[in-house]
Structures are given as C-alpha cells and as structure tokens.
Tab-separated table of C-alpha atoms and ligand atoms in Angstrom:
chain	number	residue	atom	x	y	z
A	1	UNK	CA	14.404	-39.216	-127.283
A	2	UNK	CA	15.476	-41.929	-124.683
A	3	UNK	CA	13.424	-44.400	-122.304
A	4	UNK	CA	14.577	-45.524	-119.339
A	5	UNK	CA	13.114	-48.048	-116.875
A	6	UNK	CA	11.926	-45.892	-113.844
A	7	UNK	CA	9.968	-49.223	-112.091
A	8	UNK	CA	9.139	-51.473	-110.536
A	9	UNK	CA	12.861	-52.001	-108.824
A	10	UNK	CA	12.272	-56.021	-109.491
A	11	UNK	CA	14.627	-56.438	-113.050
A	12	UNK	CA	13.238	-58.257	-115.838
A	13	UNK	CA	9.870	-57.005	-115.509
A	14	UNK	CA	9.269	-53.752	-117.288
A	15	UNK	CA	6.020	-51.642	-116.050
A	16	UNK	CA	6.589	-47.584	-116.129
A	17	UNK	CA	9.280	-45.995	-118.454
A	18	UNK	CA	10.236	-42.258	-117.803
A	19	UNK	CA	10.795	-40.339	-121.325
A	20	UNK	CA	12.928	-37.908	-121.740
A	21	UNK	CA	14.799	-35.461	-124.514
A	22	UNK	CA	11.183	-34.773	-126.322
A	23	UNK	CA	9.563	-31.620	-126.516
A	24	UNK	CA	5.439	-32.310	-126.785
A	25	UNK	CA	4.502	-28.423	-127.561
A	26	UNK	CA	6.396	-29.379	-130.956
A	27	UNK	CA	5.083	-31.708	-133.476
A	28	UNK	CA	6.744	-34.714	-133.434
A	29	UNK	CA	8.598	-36.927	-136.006
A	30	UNK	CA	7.375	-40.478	-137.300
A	31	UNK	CA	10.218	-42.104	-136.332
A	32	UNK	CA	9.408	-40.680	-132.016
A	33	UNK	CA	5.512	-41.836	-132.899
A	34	UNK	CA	6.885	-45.545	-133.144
A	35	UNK	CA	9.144	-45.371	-130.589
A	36	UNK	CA	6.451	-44.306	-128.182
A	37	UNK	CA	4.023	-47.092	-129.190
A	38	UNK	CA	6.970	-49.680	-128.780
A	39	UNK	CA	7.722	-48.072	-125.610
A	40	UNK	CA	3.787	-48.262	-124.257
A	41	UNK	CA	3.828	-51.934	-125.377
A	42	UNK	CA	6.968	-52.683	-123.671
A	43	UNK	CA	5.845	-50.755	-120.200
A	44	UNK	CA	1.976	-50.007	-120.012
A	45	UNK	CA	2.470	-46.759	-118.865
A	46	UNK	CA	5.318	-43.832	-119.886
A	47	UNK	CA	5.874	-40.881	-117.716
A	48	UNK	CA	7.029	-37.555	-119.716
A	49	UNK	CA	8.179	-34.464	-117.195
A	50	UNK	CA	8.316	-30.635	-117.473
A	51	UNK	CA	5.387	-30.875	-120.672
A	52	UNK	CA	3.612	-27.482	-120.369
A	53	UNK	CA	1.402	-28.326	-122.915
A	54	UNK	CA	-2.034	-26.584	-124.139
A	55	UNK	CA	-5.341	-28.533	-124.882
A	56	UNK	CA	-4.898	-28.351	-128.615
A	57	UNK	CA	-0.805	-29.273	-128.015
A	58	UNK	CA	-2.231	-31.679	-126.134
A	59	UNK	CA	-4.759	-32.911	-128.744
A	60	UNK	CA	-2.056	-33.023	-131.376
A	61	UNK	CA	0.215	-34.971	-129.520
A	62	UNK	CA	-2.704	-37.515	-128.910
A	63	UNK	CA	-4.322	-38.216	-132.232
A	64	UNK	CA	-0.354	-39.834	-133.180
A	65	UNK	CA	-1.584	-42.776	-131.430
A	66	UNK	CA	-5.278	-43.220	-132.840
A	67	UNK	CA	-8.641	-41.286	-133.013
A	68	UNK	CA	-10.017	-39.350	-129.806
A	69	UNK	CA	-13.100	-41.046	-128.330
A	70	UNK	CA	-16.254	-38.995	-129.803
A	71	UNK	CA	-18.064	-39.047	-126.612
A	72	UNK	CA	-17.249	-38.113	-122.807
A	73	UNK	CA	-19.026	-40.420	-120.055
A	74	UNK	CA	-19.717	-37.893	-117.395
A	75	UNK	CA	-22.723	-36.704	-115.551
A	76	UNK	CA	-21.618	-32.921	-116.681
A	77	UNK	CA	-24.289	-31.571	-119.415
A	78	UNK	CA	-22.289	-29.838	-121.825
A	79	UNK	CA	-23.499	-26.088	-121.229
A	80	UNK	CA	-21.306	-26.844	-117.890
A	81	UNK	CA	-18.427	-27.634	-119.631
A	82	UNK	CA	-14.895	-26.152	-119.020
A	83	UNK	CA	-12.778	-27.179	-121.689
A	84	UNK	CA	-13.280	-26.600	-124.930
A	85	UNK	CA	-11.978	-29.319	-127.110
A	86	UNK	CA	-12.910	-33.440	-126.945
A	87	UNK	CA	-11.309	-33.434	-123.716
A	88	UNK	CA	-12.276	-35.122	-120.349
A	89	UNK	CA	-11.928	-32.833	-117.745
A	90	UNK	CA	-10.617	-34.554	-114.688
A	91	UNK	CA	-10.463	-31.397	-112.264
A	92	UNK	CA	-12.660	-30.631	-109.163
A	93	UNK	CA	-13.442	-27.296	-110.642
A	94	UNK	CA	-16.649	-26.484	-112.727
A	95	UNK	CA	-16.546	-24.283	-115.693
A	96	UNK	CA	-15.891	-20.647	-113.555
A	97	UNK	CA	-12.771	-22.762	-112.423
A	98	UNK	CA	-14.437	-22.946	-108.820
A	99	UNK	CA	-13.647	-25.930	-106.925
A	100	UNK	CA	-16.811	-28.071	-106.708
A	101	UNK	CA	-19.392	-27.746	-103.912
A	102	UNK	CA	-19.074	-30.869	-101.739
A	103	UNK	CA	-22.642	-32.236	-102.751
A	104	UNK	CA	-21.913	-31.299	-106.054
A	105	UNK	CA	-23.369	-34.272	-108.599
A	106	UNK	CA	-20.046	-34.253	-110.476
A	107	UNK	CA	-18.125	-34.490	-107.468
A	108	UNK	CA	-19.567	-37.267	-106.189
A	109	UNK	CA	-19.678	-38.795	-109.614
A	110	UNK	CA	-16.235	-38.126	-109.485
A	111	UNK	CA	-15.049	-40.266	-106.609
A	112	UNK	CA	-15.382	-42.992	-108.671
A	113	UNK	CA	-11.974	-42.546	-110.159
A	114	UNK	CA	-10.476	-43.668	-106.632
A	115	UNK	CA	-11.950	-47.372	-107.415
A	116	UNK	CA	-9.748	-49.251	-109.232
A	117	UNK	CA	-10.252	-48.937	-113.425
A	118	UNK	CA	-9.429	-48.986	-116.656
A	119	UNK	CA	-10.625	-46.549	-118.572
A	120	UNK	CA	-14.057	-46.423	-120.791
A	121	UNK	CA	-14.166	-50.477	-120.098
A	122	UNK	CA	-17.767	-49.584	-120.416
A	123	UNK	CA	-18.172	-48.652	-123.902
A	124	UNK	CA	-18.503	-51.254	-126.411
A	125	UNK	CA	-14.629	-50.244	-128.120
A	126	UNK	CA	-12.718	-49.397	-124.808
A	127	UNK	CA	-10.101	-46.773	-124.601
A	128	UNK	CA	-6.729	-48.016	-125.902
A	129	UNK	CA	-4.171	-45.216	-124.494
A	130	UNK	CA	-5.228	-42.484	-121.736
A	131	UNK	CA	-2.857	-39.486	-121.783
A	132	UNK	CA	-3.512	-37.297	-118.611
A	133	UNK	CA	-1.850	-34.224	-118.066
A	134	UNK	CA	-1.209	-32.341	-114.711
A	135	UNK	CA	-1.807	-28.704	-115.334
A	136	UNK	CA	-2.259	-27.851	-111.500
A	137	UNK	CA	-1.702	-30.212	-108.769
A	138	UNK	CA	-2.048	-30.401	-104.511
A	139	UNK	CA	0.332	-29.816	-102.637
A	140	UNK	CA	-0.268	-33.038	-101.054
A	141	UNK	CA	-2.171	-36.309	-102.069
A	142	UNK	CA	-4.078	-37.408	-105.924
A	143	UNK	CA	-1.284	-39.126	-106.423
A	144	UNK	CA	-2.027	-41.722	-109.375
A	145	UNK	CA	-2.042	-45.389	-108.964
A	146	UNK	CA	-1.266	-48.013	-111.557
A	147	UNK	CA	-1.915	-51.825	-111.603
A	148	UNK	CA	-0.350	-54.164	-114.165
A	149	UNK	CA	-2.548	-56.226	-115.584
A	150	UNK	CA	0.211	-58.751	-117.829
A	151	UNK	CA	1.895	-59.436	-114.278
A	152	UNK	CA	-1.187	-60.062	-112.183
A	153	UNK	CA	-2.975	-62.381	-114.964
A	154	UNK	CA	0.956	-64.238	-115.265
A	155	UNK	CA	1.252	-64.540	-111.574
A	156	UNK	CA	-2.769	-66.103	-110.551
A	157	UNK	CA	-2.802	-70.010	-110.398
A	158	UNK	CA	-3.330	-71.938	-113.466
A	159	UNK	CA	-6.824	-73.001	-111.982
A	160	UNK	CA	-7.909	-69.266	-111.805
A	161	UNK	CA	-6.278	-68.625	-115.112
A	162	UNK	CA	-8.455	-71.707	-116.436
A	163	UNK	CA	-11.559	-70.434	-114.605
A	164	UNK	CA	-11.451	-66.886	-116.028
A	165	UNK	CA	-10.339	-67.370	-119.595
A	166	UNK	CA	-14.070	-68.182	-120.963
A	167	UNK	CA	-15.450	-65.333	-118.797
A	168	UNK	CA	-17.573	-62.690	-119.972
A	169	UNK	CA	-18.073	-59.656	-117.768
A	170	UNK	CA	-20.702	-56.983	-117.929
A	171	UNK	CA	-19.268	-52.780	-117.198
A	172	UNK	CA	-21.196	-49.949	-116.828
A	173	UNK	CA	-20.862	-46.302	-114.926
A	174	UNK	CA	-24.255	-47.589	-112.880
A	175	UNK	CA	-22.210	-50.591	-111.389
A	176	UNK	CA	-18.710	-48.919	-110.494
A	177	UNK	CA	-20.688	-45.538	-109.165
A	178	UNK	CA	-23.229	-48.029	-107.291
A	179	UNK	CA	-20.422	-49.373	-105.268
A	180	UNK	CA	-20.312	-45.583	-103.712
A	181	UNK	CA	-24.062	-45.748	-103.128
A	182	UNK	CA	-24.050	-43.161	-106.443
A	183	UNK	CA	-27.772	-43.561	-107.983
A	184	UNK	CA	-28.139	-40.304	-109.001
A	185	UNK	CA	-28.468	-40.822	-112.616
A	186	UNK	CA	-31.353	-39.271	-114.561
A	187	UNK	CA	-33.178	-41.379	-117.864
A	188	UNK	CA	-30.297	-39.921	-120.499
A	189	UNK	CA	-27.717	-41.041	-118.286
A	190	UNK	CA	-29.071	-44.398	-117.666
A	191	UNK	CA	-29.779	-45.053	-121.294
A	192	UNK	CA	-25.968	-43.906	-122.136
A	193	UNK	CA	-24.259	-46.155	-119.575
A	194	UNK	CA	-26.327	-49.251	-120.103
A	195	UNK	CA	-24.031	-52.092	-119.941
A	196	UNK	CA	-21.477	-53.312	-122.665
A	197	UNK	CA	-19.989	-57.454	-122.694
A	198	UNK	CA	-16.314	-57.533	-122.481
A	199	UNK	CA	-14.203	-60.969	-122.014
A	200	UNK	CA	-12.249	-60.966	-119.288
A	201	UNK	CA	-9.053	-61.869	-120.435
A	202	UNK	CA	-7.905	-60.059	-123.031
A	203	UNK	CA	-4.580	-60.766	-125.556
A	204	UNK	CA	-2.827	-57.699	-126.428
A	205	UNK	CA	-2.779	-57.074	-130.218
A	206	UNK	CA	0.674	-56.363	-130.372
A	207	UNK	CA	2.926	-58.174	-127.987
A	208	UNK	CA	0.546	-61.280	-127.867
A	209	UNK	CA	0.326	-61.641	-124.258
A	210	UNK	CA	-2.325	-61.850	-121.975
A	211	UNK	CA	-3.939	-59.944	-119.051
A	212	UNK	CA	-7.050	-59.732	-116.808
A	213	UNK	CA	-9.990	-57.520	-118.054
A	214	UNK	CA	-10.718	-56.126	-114.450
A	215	UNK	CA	-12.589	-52.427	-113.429
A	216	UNK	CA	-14.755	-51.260	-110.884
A	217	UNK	CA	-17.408	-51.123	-113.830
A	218	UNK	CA	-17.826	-54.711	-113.919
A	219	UNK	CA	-21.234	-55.965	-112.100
A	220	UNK	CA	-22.440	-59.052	-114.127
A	221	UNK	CA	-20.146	-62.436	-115.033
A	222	UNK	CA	-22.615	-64.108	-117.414
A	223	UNK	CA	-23.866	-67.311	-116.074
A	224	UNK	CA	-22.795	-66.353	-112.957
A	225	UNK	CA	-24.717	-65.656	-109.320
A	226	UNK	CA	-24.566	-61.467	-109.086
A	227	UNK	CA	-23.118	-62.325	-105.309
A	228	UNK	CA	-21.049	-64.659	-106.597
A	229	UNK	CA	-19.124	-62.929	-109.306
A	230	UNK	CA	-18.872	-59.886	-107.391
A	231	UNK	CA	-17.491	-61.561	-104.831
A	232	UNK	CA	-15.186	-63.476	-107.672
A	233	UNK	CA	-14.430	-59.741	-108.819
A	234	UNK	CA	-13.328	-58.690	-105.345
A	235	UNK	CA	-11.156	-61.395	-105.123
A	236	UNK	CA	-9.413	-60.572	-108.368
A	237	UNK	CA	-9.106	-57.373	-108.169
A	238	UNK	CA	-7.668	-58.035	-104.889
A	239	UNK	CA	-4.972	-59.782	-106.052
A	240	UNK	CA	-4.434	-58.220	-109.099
A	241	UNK	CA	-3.530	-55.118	-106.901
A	242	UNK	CA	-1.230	-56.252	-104.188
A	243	UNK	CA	1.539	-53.268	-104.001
A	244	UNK	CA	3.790	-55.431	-105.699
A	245	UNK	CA	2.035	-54.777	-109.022
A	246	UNK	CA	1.180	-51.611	-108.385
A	247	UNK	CA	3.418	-48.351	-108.910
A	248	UNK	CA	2.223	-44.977	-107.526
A	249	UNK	CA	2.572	-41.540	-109.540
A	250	UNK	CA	3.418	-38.454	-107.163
A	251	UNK	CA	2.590	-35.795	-110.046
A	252	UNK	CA	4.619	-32.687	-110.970
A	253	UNK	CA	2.994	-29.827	-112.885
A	254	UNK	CA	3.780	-30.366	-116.370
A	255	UNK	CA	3.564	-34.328	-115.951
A	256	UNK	CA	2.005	-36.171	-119.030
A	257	UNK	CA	1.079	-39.666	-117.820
A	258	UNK	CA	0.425	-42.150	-120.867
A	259	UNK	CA	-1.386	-45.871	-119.486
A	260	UNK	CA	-2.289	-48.616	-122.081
A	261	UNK	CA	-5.555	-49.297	-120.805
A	262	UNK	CA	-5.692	-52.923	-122.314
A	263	UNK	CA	-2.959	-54.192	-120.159
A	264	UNK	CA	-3.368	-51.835	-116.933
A	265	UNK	CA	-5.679	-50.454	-114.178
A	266	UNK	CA	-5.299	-47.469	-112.389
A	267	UNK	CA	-7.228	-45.017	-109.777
A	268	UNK	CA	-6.883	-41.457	-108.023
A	269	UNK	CA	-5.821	-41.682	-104.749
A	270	UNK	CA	-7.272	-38.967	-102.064
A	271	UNK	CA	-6.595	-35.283	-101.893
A	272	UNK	CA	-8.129	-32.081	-100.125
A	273	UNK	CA	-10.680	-31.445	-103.206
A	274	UNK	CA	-12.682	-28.997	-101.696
A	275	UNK	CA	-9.892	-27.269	-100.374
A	276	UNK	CA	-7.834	-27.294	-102.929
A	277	UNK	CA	-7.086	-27.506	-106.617
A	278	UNK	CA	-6.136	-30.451	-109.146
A	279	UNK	CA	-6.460	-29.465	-112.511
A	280	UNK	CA	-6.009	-32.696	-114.925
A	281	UNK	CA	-6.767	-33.416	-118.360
A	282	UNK	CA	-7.433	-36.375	-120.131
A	283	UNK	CA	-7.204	-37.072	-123.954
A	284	UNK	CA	-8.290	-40.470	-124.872
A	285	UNK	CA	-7.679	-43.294	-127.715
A	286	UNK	CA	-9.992	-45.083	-129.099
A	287	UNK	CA	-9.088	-48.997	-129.113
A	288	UNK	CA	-10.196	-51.387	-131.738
A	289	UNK	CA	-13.289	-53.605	-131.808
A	290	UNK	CA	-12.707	-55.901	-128.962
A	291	UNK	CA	-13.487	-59.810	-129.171
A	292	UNK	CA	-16.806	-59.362	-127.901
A	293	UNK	CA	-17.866	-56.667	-130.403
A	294	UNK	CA	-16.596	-58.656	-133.522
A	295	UNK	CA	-18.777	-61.992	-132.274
A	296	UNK	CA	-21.762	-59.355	-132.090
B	301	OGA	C1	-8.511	-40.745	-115.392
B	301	OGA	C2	-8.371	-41.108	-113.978
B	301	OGA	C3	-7.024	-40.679	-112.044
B	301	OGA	C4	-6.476	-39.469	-111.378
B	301	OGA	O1	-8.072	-39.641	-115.768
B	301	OGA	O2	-9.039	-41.564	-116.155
B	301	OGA	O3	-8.908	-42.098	-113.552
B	301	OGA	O4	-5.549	-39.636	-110.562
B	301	OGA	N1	-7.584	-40.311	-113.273
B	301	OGA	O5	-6.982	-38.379	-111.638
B	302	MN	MN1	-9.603	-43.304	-115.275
C-alpha cells in the first residue's frame, strides 16, 4: 500500500493523498489500518480508486477506524429506506431506486449538502471520519468539494485567531436547512435536531494542531447578536474557503473518498438530479466526546 501526495500543487502543505496497491473488498491487515489513520492525520482526506465495494465490504472496511454512528439525521422515515445496513444514503433516488420527484421533502432536504459542512457537527459527539463511496455517478457535475480547516485557521490574523478561540457555536439541521428557506420539519424532527454546543476551534487529538470548527449548521455564537455572529460566520467561512484551500473531487465509479471531519469541510457541488443518477454512500465514524461534551 503506498500514499502519494495528489494536492494541493503548493509543497509543504499536505491536504489530499491518493492510495493505491490496496484491495478494500478484502479484509485488511493491522499494519494498512495504521497506515491509513497516519495517512488521514497527515492529509484530511485520502482518495482510494477502482473500489467496487458492497455495503457490508463497505461496512467492514469502516468499523477499522471506530464505531458507525447509531443514528442517521435525515428527514427519510425508515419504511422509505433504501439501504439496508447503518448507512447514509446520499443518492437522489428513493427506495424503488427512482430519482426523486423535484418537490420531493428529501430532495430538498438534500440540497443542503451543497452548503459548506462538516459532517454530523450537530450531534453532541461529531463524526470523526466520513467514507463516501461512488457507486453511480453523472456524467457531468456533483463533483465533491473539500476545505482545509488546519490551513484556513493557520492562515486568519492573530486578532481573529484571538477572537475565535473562546467561541462557542450552536449547530443544528434547522439552522443549515433554514439558510435554503427549508422549514419543513415535523415535531420528531425538530426534537431530534435541536441544537448541540461545539467550540469553535478545535485541537486535533492526534497531531496537536488546531483548526476552525465551521458548518453551515452553525446559527448561534453564545453571547453573541444572532445578526452578528452570522454575519461573523459568513465571514469565516468565507475565508476559510477561498479556492486556495479548497481541492475539488471529480468522482469515478468505484471512488472511496475518506475526509477527517475534525480538520475539514466539504459540500456537493451541482448536478442534473432529476435527470440523472448519483448513487453515493456514506459510512460514518463516530468521534470522541468533544470539549464541550466533557465540560457538560
Ligand atoms: C456527505 C456529503 C457531498 C457529496 O456525504 O456527507 O456531504 O458530494 N456529500 O455528495
Ligand atoms: Mn456531508
């Protein structure tokens, strides 16, 4: 198994690896389990090619790296679910695998994924590792786009790093889908994605360093104005996004796409989804108790 630094161009700054000489519909040896994790905490985000991989292949793979999150935030109720297993099911096809009406709840629930986030920010332990697989893709657009956090947080001002470091930030589903003018949630849905605290920088367990906390799910900064820290949210995420922190993802069938969600952001980028399909599937990692949950 190799890794070799496929971005940004810019040397000495290492964001998305390319792995190659593994096979994932084989089980895989300690020893490759390590070198992955070293290689996530290295890049932020690892890019495996030609992986025709299953859902439980897919599972297997996955639970190397930590337990699955027990729960799904969607607005699907489970009698409409397609996949089987503890697997989110980022497709635009419902469970007779027919692309989604254009009204369709989900879909517009959906469209959230092309705001900029990391992933489950809004549950009390946030996702450590998402691993999303491209079973079927378009033939043109949904690329992915990722964001690195480490860089962005190292390259804002001392005052803004100053300014942010005591920060605590409120994320839920009803803030990030709210920026769409999404309201549609019913009382289950509301009760499941009240808000959750999480600081807004954040030091990575392993490697020590430090990045910015942001996601679309953020709508509170405690102590703050609402006006004013969305607008200080904007600004952020503004600059923590410029293209030269960002890499883009043009997927391949049989693409596995692993992103530390502690140290990066990412979002969908647009594609003909009622036209056509984009069949993706996400496994994700529980992280630990964050800062915020151990003061609780
Ligand atoms: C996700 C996600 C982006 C995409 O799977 O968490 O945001 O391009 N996906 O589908
Ligand atoms: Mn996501």
């Amino acid at each position: 198994m190799d890794i070799k630094h496929i971005g940004p161009a810019n040397p000495g700054w290492d964001f998305i690896g390319e792995v190659s000489g593994i096979d994932l519909t084989q089980p895989i040896s300690p020893a490759e389990v390590d070198a992955i994790e070293a290689g996530m905490d290295r890049y932020g985000v690892l890019v495996f090619h030609n992986q025709h991989i299953t859902d439980e292949q897919q599972v297997a793979f996955s639970v190397n790296f930590g337990d699955l999150e027990a729960t799904l935030a969607n607005v699907t109720k489970p009698e409409d679910r397609r996949l089987k297993l503890n697997i989110a099911d980022i497709s635009n096809l419902d469970k007779n695998n027919q692309v989604l009406a254009a009204d369709d709840k989900r879909r517009m629930f959906n469209l959230g994924n092309m705001l900029w986030h990391s992933d489950s920010s809004f549950k009390a332990t946030p996702a450590k590792y998402s691993l999303l697989s491209g079973r079927a893709v378009p033939k043109a657009g949904g690329d992915t786009q990722f964001a690195d956090m480490r860089a962005a947080y190292d390259a804002f001002p001392a005052d803004i790093q100053t300014l942010i470091e005591p920060l605590i930030t409120e994320h839920s589903l009803i803030y990030s889908r709210g920026q769409l003018g999404f309201e549609a949630f019913d009382a289950e849905e509301r009760r499941a994605f009240a808000p959750v605290l999480q600081r807004l920088v954040r030091t990575h367990p392993v490697t020590g360093r430090k990045s910015v906390f942001l996601s679309s799910h953020i709508g509170v900064i405690r102590g703050m104005l609402t006006p004013e820290a969305r607008m200080r949210i904007r600004d952020l995420t503004e600059m923590a996004t410029q293209p030269r922190f960002v890499h883009t993802h043009r997927w391949q069938a049989g693409d596995l796409v692993i992103w530390d969600n502690r140290t990066t952001m990412h979002r969908a980028r647009r594609y003909n989804d009622t036209g056509e399909v984009r069949d993706m599937r996400r496994t994700t990692i529980e992280g630990a108790p964050t800062v915020m949950q151990q003061a609780a």
